[in-house]
């Protein structure tokens, strides 16, 4: 066994704004996990709320980069992909999974495509179509509510019932992944909450963790949530505990940030709460859904 768990993280590097690799690396490192990035692109900032950002597409160099890893027989405990800029990149990730997945490692795909009912500006219908294929190869997917709707070709509606969310989860798991986690699910009974709802098809169980809805949108919180989830599972936690740790961390990030008056597009003040990730889980609030 390796002394430190190792993740291949296939994401872009956005220099400013605390999204993608600039969130993933500090979170997983703090949790004692080695991050090996496969950079897909370099941007001056993420695309949420900034204009005229610089963008260098690294698709052409990814094959050679990955071939070197194949040649030196690298092995990973987890393959974790997120924001992908083109259909060719989706193809490269698919082949990466074919080469590096084993019966013991974890393939986590965060199908980053949009939020708030809309696709991000760099995404289109072709990307959605190809993402539907890519998730077939995942053990775990972590779409937000908007991305789940796009993957299932359903309309985004804020007054969804828990029963309908469960149907969405089962439908998504039938596309391939054993575990499906939908984040930012609107609460039909209270507009003060949002939930993370998960389904594990192997045990046929649903889990829910509710969190206080704070009306502030910070980019990069999806990357932070999935990173904590990955770190927690690699530390040996159960799925509901990993969900709980993810939600608690994002809540602490937002609470640490919300009282300061600065542009939301700069992301949550991760640096103020990273050390929380070293603390044991003292209380948990997950529910088993019947
Ligand atoms: O947090 C997801 C993400 C990752 N990478 C880039 C993004 C975003 C979301 O806006 O723009 C470049």
mmCIF file of C-alpha atoms and ligand atoms in Angstrom:
data_model
loop_
_atom_site.group_PDB
_atom_site.id
_atom_site.type_symbol
_atom_site.label_atom_id
_atom_site.label_comp_id
_atom_site.label_asym_id
_atom_site.label_seq_id
_atom_site.Cartn_x
_atom_site.Cartn_y
_atom_site.Cartn_z
ATOM 1 C CA UNK A 1 0.000 0.000 0.000
ATOM 2 C CA UNK A 2 1.200 3.507 -0.767
ATOM 3 C CA UNK A 3 2.067 5.616 2.298
ATOM 4 C CA UNK A 4 -0.036 8.497 0.952
ATOM 5 C CA UNK A 5 -3.159 8.123 -1.219
ATOM 6 C CA UNK A 6 -2.805 9.550 -4.698
ATOM 7 C CA UNK A 7 -5.330 11.277 -6.968
ATOM 8 C CA UNK A 8 -5.013 12.064 -10.677
ATOM 9 C CA UNK A 9 -6.891 15.373 -10.931
ATOM 10 C CA UNK A 10 -7.931 16.244 -14.485
ATOM 11 C CA UNK A 11 -8.959 19.898 -14.267
ATOM 12 C CA UNK A 12 -8.034 23.358 -15.506
ATOM 13 C CA UNK A 13 -5.796 25.771 -13.658
ATOM 14 C CA UNK A 14 -7.571 29.102 -13.207
ATOM 15 C CA UNK A 15 -5.062 31.526 -11.739
ATOM 16 C CA UNK A 16 -7.520 33.685 -9.815
ATOM 17 C CA UNK A 17 -10.864 32.930 -8.188
ATOM 18 C CA UNK A 18 -10.415 29.741 -6.115
ATOM 19 C CA UNK A 19 -11.966 27.230 -8.516
ATOM 20 C CA UNK A 20 -10.715 23.979 -10.023
ATOM 21 C CA UNK A 21 -7.062 23.150 -9.210
ATOM 22 C CA UNK A 22 -6.518 26.162 -6.940
ATOM 23 C CA UNK A 23 -9.258 24.765 -4.678
ATOM 24 C CA UNK A 24 -8.658 21.047 -5.223
ATOM 25 C CA UNK A 25 -4.923 20.996 -4.453
ATOM 26 C CA UNK A 26 -5.032 22.776 -1.076
ATOM 27 C CA UNK A 27 -8.091 20.812 0.089
ATOM 28 C CA UNK A 28 -6.771 17.376 -0.783
ATOM 29 C CA UNK A 29 -3.254 18.199 0.425
ATOM 30 C CA UNK A 30 -4.664 19.333 3.777
ATOM 31 C CA UNK A 31 -6.525 16.024 3.954
ATOM 32 C CA UNK A 32 -3.259 14.139 3.468
ATOM 33 C CA UNK A 33 -3.828 13.147 -0.162
ATOM 34 C CA UNK A 34 -1.285 13.654 -2.959
ATOM 35 C CA UNK A 35 -2.720 15.519 -5.965
ATOM 36 C CA UNK A 36 -1.216 14.820 -9.398
ATOM 37 C CA UNK A 37 -2.789 17.337 -11.783
ATOM 38 C CA UNK A 38 -3.457 16.728 -15.462
ATOM 39 C CA UNK A 39 -4.035 20.354 -16.478
ATOM 40 C CA UNK A 40 -6.598 20.725 -19.248
ATOM 41 C CA UNK A 41 -6.227 24.484 -19.753
ATOM 42 C CA UNK A 42 -4.716 27.528 -18.141
ATOM 43 C CA UNK A 43 -6.993 30.496 -17.587
ATOM 44 C CA UNK A 44 -6.163 33.800 -15.946
ATOM 45 C CA UNK A 45 -9.414 33.491 -13.935
ATOM 46 C CA UNK A 46 -12.351 31.087 -13.889
ATOM 47 C CA UNK A 47 -15.211 32.008 -16.201
ATOM 48 C CA UNK A 48 -17.848 32.788 -13.562
ATOM 49 C CA UNK A 49 -18.133 36.553 -13.338
ATOM 50 C CA UNK A 50 -14.931 37.588 -15.112
ATOM 51 C CA UNK A 51 -14.734 38.765 -18.690
ATOM 52 C CA UNK A 52 -11.853 38.784 -21.187
ATOM 53 C CA UNK A 53 -9.934 36.121 -19.273
ATOM 54 C CA UNK A 54 -6.946 34.592 -21.045
ATOM 55 C CA UNK A 55 -7.321 30.942 -22.035
ATOM 56 C CA UNK A 56 -4.614 28.516 -23.143
ATOM 57 C CA UNK A 57 -6.049 25.194 -24.234
ATOM 58 C CA UNK A 58 -3.714 22.327 -23.282
ATOM 59 C CA UNK A 59 -5.586 19.590 -25.169
ATOM 60 C CA UNK A 60 -2.705 19.114 -27.610
ATOM 61 C CA UNK A 61 -0.189 18.492 -24.848
ATOM 62 C CA UNK A 62 -2.382 16.225 -22.724
ATOM 63 C CA UNK A 63 -1.746 13.059 -24.765
ATOM 64 C CA UNK A 64 2.031 13.285 -24.449
ATOM 65 C CA UNK A 65 1.759 14.144 -20.754
ATOM 66 C CA UNK A 66 -0.476 11.133 -20.101
ATOM 67 C CA UNK A 67 1.665 8.852 -22.283
ATOM 68 C CA UNK A 68 4.626 9.603 -20.041
ATOM 69 C CA UNK A 69 2.551 8.568 -17.015
ATOM 70 C CA UNK A 70 1.638 5.327 -18.838
ATOM 71 C CA UNK A 71 5.316 4.695 -19.602
ATOM 72 C CA UNK A 72 6.382 5.065 -15.977
ATOM 73 C CA UNK A 73 3.438 2.896 -14.862
ATOM 74 C CA UNK A 74 1.909 5.387 -12.458
ATOM 75 C CA UNK A 75 -0.959 4.134 -10.336
ATOM 76 C CA UNK A 76 -3.670 6.143 -8.611
ATOM 77 C CA UNK A 77 -6.134 5.546 -5.796
ATOM 78 C CA UNK A 78 -8.577 7.869 -7.496
ATOM 79 C CA UNK A 79 -9.148 9.512 -10.866
ATOM 80 C CA UNK A 80 -11.075 12.754 -10.455
ATOM 81 C CA UNK A 81 -12.156 14.900 -13.396
ATOM 82 C CA UNK A 82 -14.091 18.172 -13.492
ATOM 83 C CA UNK A 83 -14.460 21.123 -15.875
ATOM 84 C CA UNK A 84 -13.624 19.971 -19.418
ATOM 85 C CA UNK A 85 -13.300 22.481 -22.218
ATOM 86 C CA UNK A 86 -13.998 20.448 -25.348
ATOM 87 C CA UNK A 87 -15.274 17.172 -26.719
ATOM 88 C CA UNK A 88 -11.730 16.090 -27.468
ATOM 89 C CA UNK A 89 -10.871 16.534 -23.799
ATOM 90 C CA UNK A 90 -13.809 14.351 -22.820
ATOM 91 C CA UNK A 91 -12.400 11.713 -25.152
ATOM 92 C CA UNK A 92 -8.955 12.002 -23.572
ATOM 93 C CA UNK A 93 -10.422 11.598 -20.073
ATOM 94 C CA UNK A 94 -12.335 8.548 -21.263
ATOM 95 C CA UNK A 95 -9.106 6.941 -22.497
ATOM 96 C CA UNK A 96 -7.301 7.994 -19.306
ATOM 97 C CA UNK A 97 -9.907 6.063 -17.312
ATOM 98 C CA UNK A 98 -9.479 3.031 -19.601
ATOM 99 C CA UNK A 99 -5.728 3.063 -18.936
ATOM 100 C CA UNK A 100 -5.591 3.872 -15.240
ATOM 101 C CA UNK A 101 -8.740 2.530 -13.613
ATOM 102 C CA UNK A 102 -8.409 -0.705 -11.660
ATOM 103 C CA UNK A 103 -10.857 -2.796 -9.688
ATOM 104 C CA UNK A 104 -9.745 -1.049 -6.498
ATOM 105 C CA UNK A 105 -9.487 2.610 -7.430
ATOM 106 C CA UNK A 106 -12.237 5.168 -7.509
ATOM 107 C CA UNK A 107 -13.344 7.058 -10.632
ATOM 108 C CA UNK A 108 -15.069 10.304 -9.682
ATOM 109 C CA UNK A 109 -16.509 12.503 -12.424
ATOM 110 C CA UNK A 110 -17.856 15.915 -11.575
ATOM 111 C CA UNK A 111 -19.749 16.787 -14.788
ATOM 112 C CA UNK A 112 -19.143 20.532 -14.476
ATOM 113 C CA UNK A 113 -21.350 22.188 -17.106
ATOM 114 C CA UNK A 114 -23.533 24.839 -15.509
ATOM 115 C CA UNK A 115 -25.474 26.201 -12.575
ATOM 116 C CA UNK A 116 -28.730 27.996 -11.778
ATOM 117 C CA UNK A 117 -30.568 26.299 -14.636
ATOM 118 C CA UNK A 118 -28.074 27.444 -17.293
ATOM 119 C CA UNK A 119 -24.977 26.066 -19.004
ATOM 120 C CA UNK A 120 -21.674 27.940 -18.510
ATOM 121 C CA UNK A 121 -20.778 30.090 -21.510
ATOM 122 C CA UNK A 122 -18.089 27.668 -22.735
ATOM 123 C CA UNK A 123 -20.475 24.663 -22.791
ATOM 124 C CA UNK A 124 -22.830 23.481 -25.521
ATOM 125 C CA UNK A 125 -25.227 20.637 -26.300
ATOM 126 C CA UNK A 126 -22.442 18.479 -27.756
ATOM 127 C CA UNK A 127 -20.519 18.636 -24.476
ATOM 128 C CA UNK A 128 -23.676 17.581 -22.626
ATOM 129 C CA UNK A 129 -24.095 14.622 -25.013
ATOM 130 C CA UNK A 130 -20.508 13.505 -24.580
ATOM 131 C CA UNK A 131 -20.645 13.979 -20.815
ATOM 132 C CA UNK A 132 -23.584 11.542 -20.776
ATOM 133 C CA UNK A 133 -21.220 8.976 -22.295
ATOM 134 C CA UNK A 134 -18.309 9.800 -20.028
ATOM 135 C CA UNK A 135 -20.272 9.281 -16.805
ATOM 136 C CA UNK A 136 -20.854 5.647 -17.818
ATOM 137 C CA UNK A 137 -17.254 5.049 -16.748
ATOM 138 C CA UNK A 138 -17.562 6.645 -13.304
ATOM 139 C CA UNK A 139 -18.016 5.000 -9.923
ATOM 140 C CA UNK A 140 -19.281 8.286 -8.491
ATOM 141 C CA UNK A 141 -20.717 11.407 -10.133
ATOM 142 C CA UNK A 142 -21.427 14.714 -8.396
ATOM 143 C CA UNK A 143 -23.634 16.876 -10.658
ATOM 144 C CA UNK A 144 -25.347 19.897 -9.190
ATOM 145 C CA UNK A 145 -29.102 20.129 -9.715
ATOM 146 C CA UNK A 146 -28.701 21.995 -13.033
ATOM 147 C CA UNK A 147 -26.185 19.478 -14.387
ATOM 148 C CA UNK A 148 -28.389 16.551 -13.330
ATOM 149 C CA UNK A 149 -31.272 18.082 -15.314
ATOM 150 C CA UNK A 150 -29.052 18.499 -18.405
ATOM 151 C CA UNK A 151 -27.672 14.948 -18.131
ATOM 152 C CA UNK A 152 -31.226 13.583 -17.990
ATOM 153 C CA UNK A 153 -32.579 16.029 -20.565
ATOM 154 C CA UNK A 154 -35.205 17.211 -18.079
ATOM 155 C CA UNK A 155 -36.376 20.730 -17.438
ATOM 156 C CA UNK A 156 -34.918 22.564 -14.462
ATOM 157 C CA UNK A 157 -37.608 23.353 -11.945
ATOM 158 C CA UNK A 158 -37.149 24.630 -8.446
ATOM 159 C CA UNK A 159 -40.201 22.975 -6.882
ATOM 160 C CA UNK A 160 -39.098 19.380 -7.234
ATOM 161 C CA UNK A 161 -40.288 16.780 -4.712
ATOM 162 C CA UNK A 162 -37.994 14.384 -2.878
ATOM 163 C CA UNK A 163 -39.688 11.511 -4.703
ATOM 164 C CA UNK A 164 -38.783 13.063 -8.070
ATOM 165 C CA UNK A 165 -35.179 13.658 -6.985
ATOM 166 C CA UNK A 166 -34.942 9.972 -6.043
ATOM 167 C CA UNK A 167 -36.192 9.048 -9.520
ATOM 168 C CA UNK A 168 -33.542 11.310 -11.076
ATOM 169 C CA UNK A 169 -30.848 9.650 -8.938
ATOM 170 C CA UNK A 170 -31.901 6.162 -9.982
ATOM 171 C CA UNK A 171 -32.081 7.180 -13.640
ATOM 172 C CA UNK A 172 -28.585 8.662 -13.469
ATOM 173 C CA UNK A 173 -27.190 5.556 -11.800
ATOM 174 C CA UNK A 174 -28.749 3.430 -14.535
ATOM 175 C CA UNK A 175 -26.496 5.347 -16.951
ATOM 176 C CA UNK A 176 -23.460 3.718 -15.250
ATOM 177 C CA UNK A 177 -22.225 5.210 -11.984
ATOM 178 C CA UNK A 178 -22.799 3.163 -8.838
ATOM 179 C CA UNK A 179 -23.124 6.284 -6.691
ATOM 180 C CA UNK A 180 -24.865 9.489 -7.746
ATOM 181 C CA UNK A 181 -24.703 12.640 -5.636
ATOM 182 C CA UNK A 182 -26.803 15.660 -6.610
ATOM 183 C CA UNK A 183 -25.820 18.912 -4.922
ATOM 184 C CA UNK A 184 -27.773 22.197 -4.558
ATOM 185 C CA UNK A 185 -31.148 20.451 -4.620
ATOM 186 C CA UNK A 186 -33.807 23.074 -3.837
ATOM 187 C CA UNK A 187 -35.935 22.213 -0.832
ATOM 188 C CA UNK A 188 -39.591 22.063 -1.839
ATOM 189 C CA UNK A 189 -40.802 22.710 1.709
ATOM 190 C CA UNK A 190 -38.455 25.421 2.886
ATOM 191 C CA UNK A 191 -36.621 28.003 0.869
ATOM 192 C CA UNK A 192 -34.149 28.274 3.753
ATOM 193 C CA UNK A 193 -32.502 24.967 2.867
ATOM 194 C CA UNK A 194 -30.791 23.224 0.024
ATOM 195 C CA UNK A 195 -29.748 19.598 0.132
ATOM 196 C CA UNK A 196 -27.249 17.137 -1.130
ATOM 197 C CA UNK A 197 -29.051 13.912 -1.964
ATOM 198 C CA UNK A 198 -27.203 10.723 -2.858
ATOM 199 C CA UNK A 199 -28.011 7.234 -4.052
ATOM 200 C CA UNK A 200 -25.880 4.154 -3.795
ATOM 201 C CA UNK A 201 -27.313 1.598 -6.215
ATOM 202 C CA UNK A 202 -25.285 -1.300 -4.809
ATOM 203 C CA UNK A 203 -27.038 -1.062 -1.426
ATOM 204 C CA UNK A 204 -30.143 0.637 -2.841
ATOM 205 C CA UNK A 205 -30.034 3.428 -0.252
ATOM 206 C CA UNK A 206 -30.617 7.175 -0.434
ATOM 207 C CA UNK A 207 -28.893 9.690 1.852
ATOM 208 C CA UNK A 208 -29.699 13.328 2.412
ATOM 209 C CA UNK A 209 -27.746 16.115 4.058
ATOM 210 C CA UNK A 210 -29.517 19.462 4.382
ATOM 211 C CA UNK A 211 -27.725 22.721 4.679
ATOM 212 C CA UNK A 212 -28.767 26.226 5.445
ATOM 213 C CA UNK A 213 -29.287 28.179 2.238
ATOM 214 C CA UNK A 214 -27.217 31.337 2.353
ATOM 215 C CA UNK A 215 -28.196 33.575 -0.564
ATOM 216 C CA UNK A 216 -24.770 34.056 -2.035
ATOM 217 C CA UNK A 217 -23.258 32.428 -5.024
ATOM 218 C CA UNK A 218 -19.544 31.777 -4.896
ATOM 219 C CA UNK A 219 -17.848 30.010 -7.842
ATOM 220 C CA UNK A 220 -15.711 26.983 -7.051
ATOM 221 C CA UNK A 221 -17.802 25.605 -4.173
ATOM 222 C CA UNK A 222 -18.715 22.547 -6.277
ATOM 223 C CA UNK A 223 -15.014 21.769 -6.744
ATOM 224 C CA UNK A 224 -14.424 22.244 -3.018
ATOM 225 C CA UNK A 225 -17.342 19.942 -2.117
ATOM 226 C CA UNK A 226 -16.225 17.115 -4.410
ATOM 227 C CA UNK A 227 -12.609 17.464 -3.235
ATOM 228 C CA UNK A 228 -13.648 17.019 0.417
ATOM 229 C CA UNK A 229 -15.819 14.058 -0.591
ATOM 230 C CA UNK A 230 -12.876 12.428 -2.421
ATOM 231 C CA UNK A 231 -10.477 13.107 0.460
ATOM 232 C CA UNK A 232 -12.931 11.728 2.992
ATOM 233 C CA UNK A 233 -13.634 8.524 1.022
ATOM 234 C CA UNK A 234 -9.888 7.993 0.539
ATOM 235 C CA UNK A 235 -9.435 8.360 4.301
ATOM 236 C CA UNK A 236 -11.865 5.427 4.671
ATOM 237 C CA UNK A 237 -15.070 7.259 5.634
ATOM 238 C CA UNK A 238 -18.508 5.952 4.658
ATOM 239 C CA UNK A 239 -20.517 7.713 1.947
ATOM 240 C CA UNK A 240 -22.888 9.557 4.359
ATOM 241 C CA UNK A 241 -19.997 10.758 6.515
ATOM 242 C CA UNK A 242 -18.152 11.942 3.381
ATOM 243 C CA UNK A 243 -21.282 13.832 2.249
ATOM 244 C CA UNK A 244 -21.606 15.356 5.700
ATOM 245 C CA UNK A 245 -17.983 16.486 5.759
ATOM 246 C CA UNK A 246 -18.384 18.036 2.308
ATOM 247 C CA UNK A 247 -21.507 19.961 3.309
ATOM 248 C CA UNK A 248 -20.050 21.061 6.668
ATOM 249 C CA UNK A 249 -16.904 22.315 4.963
ATOM 250 C CA UNK A 250 -18.801 24.325 2.334
ATOM 251 C CA UNK A 251 -21.052 25.771 5.036
ATOM 252 C CA UNK A 252 -18.009 26.845 7.056
ATOM 253 C CA UNK A 253 -16.431 28.340 3.893
ATOM 254 C CA UNK A 254 -19.560 30.391 3.164
ATOM 255 C CA UNK A 255 -19.955 31.500 6.775
ATOM 256 C CA UNK A 256 -16.303 32.562 6.900
ATOM 257 C CA UNK A 257 -16.772 34.586 3.702
ATOM 258 C CA UNK A 258 -20.263 36.036 3.808
ATOM 259 C CA UNK A 259 -19.590 38.656 6.469
ATOM 260 C CA UNK A 260 -16.839 40.252 4.394
ATOM 261 C CA UNK A 261 -17.646 42.700 1.680
ATOM 262 C CA UNK A 262 -15.651 41.542 -1.337
ATOM 263 C CA UNK A 263 -16.615 40.376 -4.847
ATOM 264 C CA UNK A 264 -18.204 36.904 -4.721
ATOM 265 C CA UNK A 265 -16.413 35.992 -7.938
ATOM 266 C CA UNK A 266 -13.173 35.768 -5.900
ATOM 267 C CA UNK A 267 -14.577 32.607 -4.337
ATOM 268 C CA UNK A 268 -14.916 31.548 -0.705
ATOM 269 C CA UNK A 269 -12.122 32.366 1.737
ATOM 270 C CA UNK A 270 -10.772 28.818 1.720
ATOM 271 C CA UNK A 271 -7.566 29.810 3.451
ATOM 272 C CA UNK A 272 -9.479 30.723 6.622
ATOM 273 C CA UNK A 273 -11.077 27.300 7.046
ATOM 274 C CA UNK A 274 -8.751 24.751 5.448
ATOM 275 C CA UNK A 275 -7.501 23.626 8.848
ATOM 276 C CA UNK A 276 -11.078 22.526 9.760
ATOM 277 C CA UNK A 277 -10.461 19.587 7.443
ATOM 278 C CA UNK A 278 -8.014 18.139 9.944
ATOM 279 C CA UNK A 279 -10.634 17.985 12.706
ATOM 280 C CA UNK A 280 -12.557 14.796 13.401
ATOM 281 C CA UNK A 281 -16.283 14.768 12.576
ATOM 282 C CA UNK A 282 -17.883 15.746 15.872
ATOM 283 C CA UNK A 283 -21.508 15.627 14.843
ATOM 284 C CA UNK A 284 -23.226 14.483 11.730
ATOM 285 C CA UNK A 285 -26.600 15.373 10.309
ATOM 286 C CA UNK A 286 -27.180 12.954 7.484
ATOM 287 C CA UNK A 287 -30.509 11.209 7.084
ATOM 288 C CA UNK A 288 -31.344 7.893 5.521
ATOM 289 C CA UNK A 289 -34.257 8.515 3.151
ATOM 290 C CA UNK A 290 -36.984 5.935 3.005
HETATM 291 O O1 LIG B 1 -15.767 25.564 -10.608
HETATM 292 C C1 LIG B 1 -15.967 25.047 -11.848
HETATM 293 C C2 LIG B 1 -15.123 25.736 -12.888
HETATM 294 C C3 LIG B 1 -13.907 25.198 -13.238
HETATM 295 N N1 LIG B 1 -13.126 25.773 -14.173
HETATM 296 C C4 LIG B 1 -13.500 26.904 -14.790
HETATM 297 C C5 LIG B 1 -14.717 27.496 -14.482
HETATM 298 C C6 LIG B 1 -15.551 26.905 -13.506
HETATM 299 C C7 LIG B 1 -16.820 27.512 -13.167
HETATM 300 O O2 LIG B 1 -17.160 28.603 -13.523
HETATM 301 O O3 LIG B 1 -15.065 28.621 -15.093
HETATM 302 C C8 LIG B 1 -12.613 27.502 -15.829
#
